[in-house]
Amino acid sequence: CHQAAQFTVAAAFASRVACPAVAFALAVPEQYQESVHTLKAVMLLSNFMSAAVGEVLRDFAGAPLETLFDISAVGQALSLAFAAALPEEEAPEAEEADEAEAAAAVER
């Protein structure tokens, strides 16, 4: 179980390298820079919160590393579940096509 938790921590750190590439692939070109800056700000906040909570639990509460890895694994699982539950957003081209069809229907 702890090796699985360690794997999720390692995967989270490794994914930080791939995140800007994913943002580049998914973002509208005009929004790429804003998307990457927002993504990096969220990742920095995530790192800070993780370190702060880990330090408090380890130093003040005396939590063993195994407990911290378990907390991390649960957090990763929740993150994955929330990400999977996000609604899909239509591509801008599809929205424009729908609007054009609606306008054509009104004109008829």
mmCIF file with all atom_site columns, C-alpha atoms in Angstrom:
data_model
loop_
_atom_site.group_PDB
_atom_site.id
_atom_site.type_symbol
_atom_site.label_atom_id
_atom_site.label_alt_id
_atom_site.label_comp_id
_atom_site.label_asym_id
_atom_site.label_entity_id
_atom_site.label_seq_id
_atom_site.pdbx_PDB_ins_code
_atom_site.Cartn_x
_atom_site.Cartn_y
_atom_site.Cartn_z
_atom_site.occupancy
_atom_site.B_iso_or_equiv
_atom_site.pdbx_formal_charge
_atom_site.auth_seq_id
_atom_site.auth_comp_id
_atom_site.auth_asym_id
_atom_site.auth_atom_id
_atom_site.pdbx_PDB_model_num
ATOM 1   C CA . CYS A 1 1   ? 0.000   0.000  0.000   1.00 0.00 ? 1   CYS A CA 1
ATOM 2   C CA . HIS A 1 2   ? 2.787   2.413  0.883   1.00 0.00 ? 2   HIS A CA 1
ATOM 3   C CA . GLN A 1 3   ? 4.612   1.715  -2.362  1.00 0.00 ? 3   GLN A CA 1
ATOM 4   C CA . ALA A 1 4   ? 1.429   2.627  -4.229  1.00 0.00 ? 4   ALA A CA 1
ATOM 5   C CA . ALA A 1 5   ? 1.214   5.871  -2.257  1.00 0.00 ? 5   ALA A CA 1
ATOM 6   C CA . GLN A 1 6   ? 4.867   6.616  -3.007  1.00 0.00 ? 6   GLN A CA 1
ATOM 7   C CA . PHE A 1 7   ? 4.148   5.942  -6.677  1.00 0.00 ? 7   PHE A CA 1
ATOM 8   C CA . THR A 1 8   ? 1.322   8.493  -6.697  1.00 0.00 ? 8   THR A CA 1
ATOM 9   C CA . VAL A 1 9   ? 3.616   11.092 -5.102  1.00 0.00 ? 9   VAL A CA 1
ATOM 10  C CA . ALA A 1 10  ? 6.330   10.400 -7.679  1.00 0.00 ? 10  ALA A CA 1
ATOM 11  C CA . ALA A 1 11  ? 3.780   10.539 -10.517 1.00 0.00 ? 11  ALA A CA 1
ATOM 12  C CA . ALA A 1 12  ? 2.456   13.865 -9.233  1.00 0.00 ? 12  ALA A CA 1
ATOM 13  C CA . PHE A 1 13  ? 5.937   15.365 -9.234  1.00 0.00 ? 13  PHE A CA 1
ATOM 14  C CA . ALA A 1 14  ? 6.700   13.933 -12.680 1.00 0.00 ? 14  ALA A CA 1
ATOM 15  C CA . SER A 1 15  ? 3.449   15.281 -14.110 1.00 0.00 ? 15  SER A CA 1
ATOM 16  C CA . ARG A 1 16  ? 4.512   18.834 -13.322 1.00 0.00 ? 16  ARG A CA 1
ATOM 17  C CA . VAL A 1 17  ? 6.849   18.665 -16.324 1.00 0.00 ? 17  VAL A CA 1
ATOM 18  C CA . ALA A 1 18  ? 4.044   17.549 -18.642 1.00 0.00 ? 18  ALA A CA 1
ATOM 19  C CA . CYS A 1 19  ? 1.404   20.044 -17.477 1.00 0.00 ? 19  CYS A CA 1
ATOM 20  C CA . PRO A 1 20  ? 2.492   22.978 -19.700 1.00 0.00 ? 20  PRO A CA 1
ATOM 21  C CA . ALA A 1 21  ? 2.509   20.653 -22.714 1.00 0.00 ? 21  ALA A CA 1
ATOM 22  C CA . VAL A 1 22  ? -1.021  19.498 -21.901 1.00 0.00 ? 22  VAL A CA 1
ATOM 23  C CA . ALA A 1 23  ? -2.111  23.124 -21.469 1.00 0.00 ? 23  ALA A CA 1
ATOM 24  C CA . PHE A 1 24  ? -0.553  23.927 -24.862 1.00 0.00 ? 24  PHE A CA 1
ATOM 25  C CA . ALA A 1 25  ? -2.466  21.081 -26.491 1.00 0.00 ? 25  ALA A CA 1
ATOM 26  C CA . LEU A 1 26  ? -5.801  21.963 -24.884 1.00 0.00 ? 26  LEU A CA 1
ATOM 27  C CA . ALA A 1 27  ? -5.837  25.762 -24.644 1.00 0.00 ? 27  ALA A CA 1
ATOM 28  C CA . VAL A 1 28  ? -7.065  28.139 -27.291 1.00 0.00 ? 28  VAL A CA 1
ATOM 29  C CA . PRO A 1 29  ? -3.938  29.892 -28.650 1.00 0.00 ? 29  PRO A CA 1
ATOM 30  C CA . GLU A 1 30  ? -5.049  33.271 -27.318 1.00 0.00 ? 30  GLU A CA 1
ATOM 31  C CA . GLN A 1 31  ? -5.439  31.810 -23.824 1.00 0.00 ? 31  GLN A CA 1
ATOM 32  C CA . TYR A 1 32  ? -2.310  29.646 -23.697 1.00 0.00 ? 32  TYR A CA 1
ATOM 33  C CA . GLN A 1 33  ? -0.133  32.068 -21.725 1.00 0.00 ? 33  GLN A CA 1
ATOM 34  C CA . GLU A 1 34  ? -2.874  32.746 -19.173 1.00 0.00 ? 34  GLU A CA 1
ATOM 35  C CA . SER A 1 35  ? -3.578  29.010 -18.883 1.00 0.00 ? 35  SER A CA 1
ATOM 36  C CA . VAL A 1 36  ? 0.057   28.122 -18.244 1.00 0.00 ? 36  VAL A CA 1
ATOM 37  C CA . HIS A 1 37  ? 0.507   30.905 -15.679 1.00 0.00 ? 37  HIS A CA 1
ATOM 38  C CA . THR A 1 38  ? -2.667  29.852 -13.868 1.00 0.00 ? 38  THR A CA 1
ATOM 39  C CA . LEU A 1 39  ? -1.592  26.218 -13.969 1.00 0.00 ? 39  LEU A CA 1
ATOM 40  C CA . LYS A 1 40  ? 1.853   27.032 -12.553 1.00 0.00 ? 40  LYS A CA 1
ATOM 41  C CA . ALA A 1 41  ? 0.326   29.211 -9.822  1.00 0.00 ? 41  ALA A CA 1
ATOM 42  C CA . VAL A 1 42  ? -2.007  26.391 -8.785  1.00 0.00 ? 42  VAL A CA 1
ATOM 43  C CA . MET A 1 43  ? 0.867   23.899 -8.780  1.00 0.00 ? 43  MET A CA 1
ATOM 44  C CA . LEU A 1 44  ? 2.991   26.264 -6.657  1.00 0.00 ? 44  LEU A CA 1
ATOM 45  C CA . LEU A 1 45  ? 0.120   26.697 -4.196  1.00 0.00 ? 45  LEU A CA 1
ATOM 46  C CA . SER A 1 46  ? -0.312  22.920 -4.149  1.00 0.00 ? 46  SER A CA 1
ATOM 47  C CA . ASN A 1 47  ? 3.376   22.397 -3.373  1.00 0.00 ? 47  ASN A CA 1
ATOM 48  C CA . PHE A 1 48  ? 3.269   24.995 -0.601  1.00 0.00 ? 48  PHE A CA 1
ATOM 49  C CA . MET A 1 49  ? 0.139   23.543 1.013   1.00 0.00 ? 49  MET A CA 1
ATOM 50  C CA . SER A 1 50  ? 1.494   20.008 0.774   1.00 0.00 ? 50  SER A CA 1
ATOM 51  C CA . ALA A 1 51  ? 4.792   20.996 2.373   1.00 0.00 ? 51  ALA A CA 1
ATOM 52  C CA . ALA A 1 52  ? 3.119   23.057 5.102   1.00 0.00 ? 52  ALA A CA 1
ATOM 53  C CA . VAL A 1 53  ? 0.624   20.350 6.034   1.00 0.00 ? 53  VAL A CA 1
ATOM 54  C CA . GLY A 1 54  ? 3.339   17.684 5.884   1.00 0.00 ? 54  GLY A CA 1
ATOM 55  C CA . GLU A 1 55  ? 5.640   19.688 8.157   1.00 0.00 ? 55  GLU A CA 1
ATOM 56  C CA . VAL A 1 56  ? 2.874   20.344 10.677  1.00 0.00 ? 56  VAL A CA 1
ATOM 57  C CA . LEU A 1 57  ? 1.788   16.707 10.724  1.00 0.00 ? 57  LEU A CA 1
ATOM 58  C CA . ARG A 1 58  ? 5.340   15.384 10.890  1.00 0.00 ? 58  ARG A CA 1
ATOM 59  C CA . ASP A 1 59  ? 6.920   17.843 13.332  1.00 0.00 ? 59  ASP A CA 1
ATOM 60  C CA . PHE A 1 60  ? 4.060   18.857 15.604  1.00 0.00 ? 60  PHE A CA 1
ATOM 61  C CA . ALA A 1 61  ? 1.706   15.883 15.444  1.00 0.00 ? 61  ALA A CA 1
ATOM 62  C CA . GLY A 1 62  ? 4.448   13.262 15.128  1.00 0.00 ? 62  GLY A CA 1
ATOM 63  C CA . ALA A 1 63  ? 2.785   11.526 12.191  1.00 0.00 ? 63  ALA A CA 1
ATOM 64  C CA . PRO A 1 64  ? 4.959   8.798  10.636  1.00 0.00 ? 64  PRO A CA 1
ATOM 65  C CA . LEU A 1 65  ? 5.897   8.959  6.955   1.00 0.00 ? 65  LEU A CA 1
ATOM 66  C CA . GLU A 1 66  ? 3.556   6.062  6.198   1.00 0.00 ? 66  GLU A CA 1
ATOM 67  C CA . THR A 1 67  ? 0.608   8.155  7.380   1.00 0.00 ? 67  THR A CA 1
ATOM 68  C CA . LEU A 1 68  ? 1.708   11.052 5.203   1.00 0.00 ? 68  LEU A CA 1
ATOM 69  C CA . PHE A 1 69  ? 1.927   8.755  2.186   1.00 0.00 ? 69  PHE A CA 1
ATOM 70  C CA . ASP A 1 70  ? -1.560  7.423  2.961   1.00 0.00 ? 70  ASP A CA 1
ATOM 71  C CA . ILE A 1 71  ? -2.921  10.978 3.155   1.00 0.00 ? 71  ILE A CA 1
ATOM 72  C CA . SER A 1 72  ? -1.238  11.743 -0.158  1.00 0.00 ? 72  SER A CA 1
ATOM 73  C CA . ALA A 1 73  ? -2.736  8.646  -1.808  1.00 0.00 ? 73  ALA A CA 1
ATOM 74  C CA . VAL A 1 74  ? -6.222  9.594  -0.617  1.00 0.00 ? 74  VAL A CA 1
ATOM 75  C CA . GLY A 1 75  ? -5.707  13.147 -1.881  1.00 0.00 ? 75  GLY A CA 1
ATOM 76  C CA . GLN A 1 76  ? -4.580  11.847 -5.274  1.00 0.00 ? 76  GLN A CA 1
ATOM 77  C CA . ALA A 1 77  ? -7.592  9.545  -5.495  1.00 0.00 ? 77  ALA A CA 1
ATOM 78  C CA . LEU A 1 78  ? -9.965  12.392 -4.629  1.00 0.00 ? 78  LEU A CA 1
ATOM 79  C CA . SER A 1 79  ? -8.298  14.650 -7.183  1.00 0.00 ? 79  SER A CA 1
ATOM 80  C CA . LEU A 1 80  ? -8.680  12.014 -9.863  1.00 0.00 ? 80  LEU A CA 1
ATOM 81  C CA . ALA A 1 81  ? -12.338 11.454 -8.958  1.00 0.00 ? 81  ALA A CA 1
ATOM 82  C CA . PHE A 1 82  ? -13.105 15.191 -9.048  1.00 0.00 ? 82  PHE A CA 1
ATOM 83  C CA . ALA A 1 83  ? -11.264 15.614 -12.355 1.00 0.00 ? 83  ALA A CA 1
ATOM 84  C CA . ALA A 1 84  ? -13.191 12.709 -13.861 1.00 0.00 ? 84  ALA A CA 1
ATOM 85  C CA . ALA A 1 85  ? -16.478 14.240 -12.660 1.00 0.00 ? 85  ALA A CA 1
ATOM 86  C CA . LEU A 1 86  ? -15.854 17.586 -14.388 1.00 0.00 ? 86  LEU A CA 1
ATOM 87  C CA . PRO A 1 87  ? -18.294 18.236 -17.225 1.00 0.00 ? 87  PRO A CA 1
ATOM 88  C CA . GLU A 1 88  ? -16.932 18.195 -20.740 1.00 0.00 ? 88  GLU A CA 1
ATOM 89  C CA . GLU A 1 89  ? -16.706 21.561 -22.424 1.00 0.00 ? 89  GLU A CA 1
ATOM 90  C CA . GLU A 1 90  ? -17.707 21.893 -26.038 1.00 0.00 ? 90  GLU A CA 1
ATOM 91  C CA . ALA A 1 91  ? -15.016 22.949 -28.453 1.00 0.00 ? 91  ALA A CA 1
ATOM 92  C CA . PRO A 1 92  ? -15.373 26.585 -29.580 1.00 0.00 ? 92  PRO A CA 1
ATOM 93  C CA . GLU A 1 93  ? -15.884 25.451 -33.184 1.00 0.00 ? 93  GLU A CA 1
ATOM 94  C CA . ALA A 1 94  ? -18.871 23.330 -32.129 1.00 0.00 ? 94  ALA A CA 1
ATOM 95  C CA . GLU A 1 95  ? -20.433 26.256 -30.259 1.00 0.00 ? 95  GLU A CA 1
ATOM 96  C CA . GLU A 1 96  ? -19.980 28.535 -33.285 1.00 0.00 ? 96  GLU A CA 1
ATOM 97  C CA . ALA A 1 97  ? -21.569 25.924 -35.551 1.00 0.00 ? 97  ALA A CA 1
ATOM 98  C CA . ASP A 1 98  ? -24.524 25.585 -33.167 1.00 0.00 ? 98  ASP A CA 1
ATOM 99  C CA . GLU A 1 99  ? -24.959 29.374 -33.098 1.00 0.00 ? 99  GLU A CA 1
ATOM 100 C CA . ALA A 1 100 ? -24.801 29.547 -36.905 1.00 0.00 ? 100 ALA A CA 1
ATOM 101 C CA . GLU A 1 101 ? -27.436 26.807 -37.201 1.00 0.00 ? 101 GLU A CA 1
ATOM 102 C CA . ALA A 1 102 ? -29.670 28.598 -34.693 1.00 0.00 ? 102 ALA A CA 1
ATOM 103 C CA . ALA A 1 103 ? -29.303 31.901 -36.580 1.00 0.00 ? 103 ALA A CA 1
ATOM 104 C CA . ALA A 1 104 ? -30.126 30.168 -39.880 1.00 0.00 ? 104 ALA A CA 1
ATOM 105 C CA . ALA A 1 105 ? -33.207 28.567 -38.322 1.00 0.00 ? 105 ALA A CA 1
ATOM 106 C CA . VAL A 1 106 ? -34.414 31.952 -37.074 1.00 0.00 ? 106 VAL A CA 1
ATOM 107 C CA . GLU A 1 107 ? -33.951 33.504 -40.535 1.00 0.00 ? 107 GLU A CA 1
ATOM 108 C CA . ARG A 1 108 ? -36.115 30.802 -42.129 1.00 0.00 ? 108 ARG A CA 1
#
